Amino acid sequence: MKKLCQLYEGKAKKVYATDDPELLIVSYKDDATAFNGLKKGTIKGKGVINNQMSNRLMARLATMGIPNHFVEELSERETLVRRVEIVPLEVIVRNIAAGSFSKRYGVEEGVVFDEPTIEYSYKNDALGDPLLNTSHALALGIATEQEIETIQTYALAVNHFLRTFWEEVGVTLVDFKLEFGRTSDGTIILADEISPDTCRLWDTATGEKLDKDRFRRDMGGVENAYQEIMRRLETHS
Ligand code: TMP
């Protein structure tokens, strides 16, 4: 597989074309941003961890019937993925109140929901990724009703898998963000990444945060938290 020109540089990844029009190469950076790019920094080794973690989880999800973009890990930071047109929705699933949910609704962090919640943001940096409901998504032509239904079904199935997976290594999955894309034939598949950048992961025994909130909230110990969550992943059978 030949790596061709860079197509795009995002906040945490670069994307390259390949000699196969259906395949792209993503390269994970150590760059970290928060609050729509307002806060900038580096988390040393993050790119390697996010690449490896996301690939391991995506590979497992594929075997559970959740189609996704993962094809092959090429190196520590680079992965071959299926080319998709990203659906501009941030799909957020929550099991426990935290972050923007706690702030918006005045609910203390740590309150456990009876059932997981799902919400959508319009993936649009210029607008600050505003929250939107499914009828807004339809009105904006972001996705069809059937696509939204598929996305919701997959997102909740991902939650079910990830919760159990992390539970088995003493980690509580608080919430996470997913992105989906359309392949050239219009099939919806899971894309982007699943990593400590995009999930809240708390040590079940101590409540310690093992994710990007340590960076967002200037808590220190960011690199150690990423290393610890990777170590937990590696202990999983
Ligand atoms: P929130 O509570 O700030 O809305 O975040 C919910 C989840 O989504 C949390 O696990 C972090 C993740 N997330 C992203 O992956 N990207 C983002 O831009 C934001 C705001 C949150």
Tab-separated table of C-alpha atoms in Angstrom, residues 68-146:
chain	number	residue	atom	x	y	z
A	68	ASN	CA	-16.108	-0.097	11.087
A	69	HIS	CA	-13.301	1.527	9.164
A	70	PHE	CA	-10.366	-0.402	10.675
A	71	VAL	CA	-8.370	-2.393	8.120
A	72	GLU	CA	-4.783	-2.840	9.314
A	73	GLU	CA	-2.341	-1.300	11.759
A	74	LEU	CA	0.667	-0.184	9.722
A	75	SER	CA	2.938	1.170	12.454
A	76	GLU	CA	2.863	2.593	15.974
A	77	ARG	CA	0.994	5.681	14.806
A	78	GLU	CA	-0.427	4.744	11.404
A	79	THR	CA	-3.440	2.710	10.401
A	80	LEU	CA	-5.049	1.768	7.136
A	81	VAL	CA	-8.771	2.536	7.190
A	82	ARG	CA	-11.684	2.412	4.782
A	83	ARG	CA	-12.440	5.740	3.156
A	84	VAL	CA	-15.758	7.154	4.299
A	85	GLU	CA	-17.633	10.400	4.039
A	86	ILE	CA	-17.987	11.408	7.688
A	87	VAL	CA	-21.567	12.062	8.841
A	88	PRO	CA	-21.154	15.412	10.648
A	89	LEU	CA	-22.622	14.179	13.924
A	90	GLU	CA	-20.864	13.631	17.228
A	91	VAL	CA	-22.774	10.753	18.741
A	92	ILE	CA	-22.426	10.789	22.521
A	93	VAL	CA	-23.513	7.918	24.746
A	94	ARG	CA	-23.538	8.371	28.519
A	95	ASN	CA	-23.891	5.905	31.376
A	96	ILE	CA	-23.010	8.311	34.181
A	97	ALA	CA	-23.482	12.094	34.428
A	98	ALA	CA	-20.298	14.060	33.725
A	99	GLY	CA	-18.909	16.909	31.634
A	100	SER	CA	-21.342	18.971	29.584
A	101	PHE	CA	-24.338	16.894	30.751
A	102	SER	CA	-23.643	17.725	34.389
A	103	LYS	CA	-23.100	21.373	33.564
A	104	ARG	CA	-26.133	21.770	31.303
A	105	TYR	CA	-28.631	19.995	33.549
A	106	GLY	CA	-27.130	20.753	36.960
A	107	VAL	CA	-26.499	17.112	37.813
A	108	GLU	CA	-23.560	16.132	39.980
A	109	GLU	CA	-20.809	14.175	38.227
A	110	GLY	CA	-21.039	10.483	39.026
A	111	VAL	CA	-24.830	10.096	39.087
A	112	VAL	CA	-25.483	6.727	37.431
A	113	PHE	CA	-28.326	6.560	34.892
A	114	ASP	CA	-30.845	3.700	34.903
A	115	GLU	CA	-30.457	3.510	31.124
A	116	PRO	CA	-27.766	4.927	28.835
A	117	THR	CA	-28.553	8.253	27.155
A	118	ILE	CA	-27.704	9.201	23.601
A	119	GLU	CA	-27.276	12.687	22.208
A	120	TYR	CA	-26.000	14.309	19.056
A	121	SER	CA	-23.924	17.371	18.306
A	122	TYR	CA	-23.555	18.949	14.877
A	123	LYS	CA	-19.873	18.427	14.035
A	124	ASN	CA	-19.096	21.996	13.025
A	125	ASP	CA	-16.162	23.798	14.655
A	126	ALA	CA	-17.287	27.238	13.418
A	127	LEU	CA	-20.581	26.803	15.287
A	128	GLY	CA	-18.933	25.159	18.332
A	129	ASP	CA	-20.493	21.708	17.745
A	130	PRO	CA	-24.031	22.654	18.878
A	131	LEU	CA	-26.286	20.024	20.431
A	132	LEU	CA	-29.046	18.914	18.065
A	133	ASN	CA	-31.907	16.442	18.037
A	134	THR	CA	-32.702	13.931	15.341
A	135	SER	CA	-35.391	16.082	13.730
A	136	HIS	CA	-32.840	18.903	13.448
A	137	ALA	CA	-30.422	16.467	11.823
A	138	LEU	CA	-33.142	15.533	9.306
A	139	ALA	CA	-34.008	19.193	8.633
A	140	LEU	CA	-30.341	19.974	8.020
A	141	GLY	CA	-30.017	16.999	5.676
A	142	ILE	CA	-27.183	15.587	7.785
A	143	ALA	CA	-28.529	12.036	7.624
A	144	THR	CA	-31.680	10.146	6.663
A	145	GLU	CA	-34.099	8.721	9.199
A	146	GLN	CA	-32.874	5.221	8.438
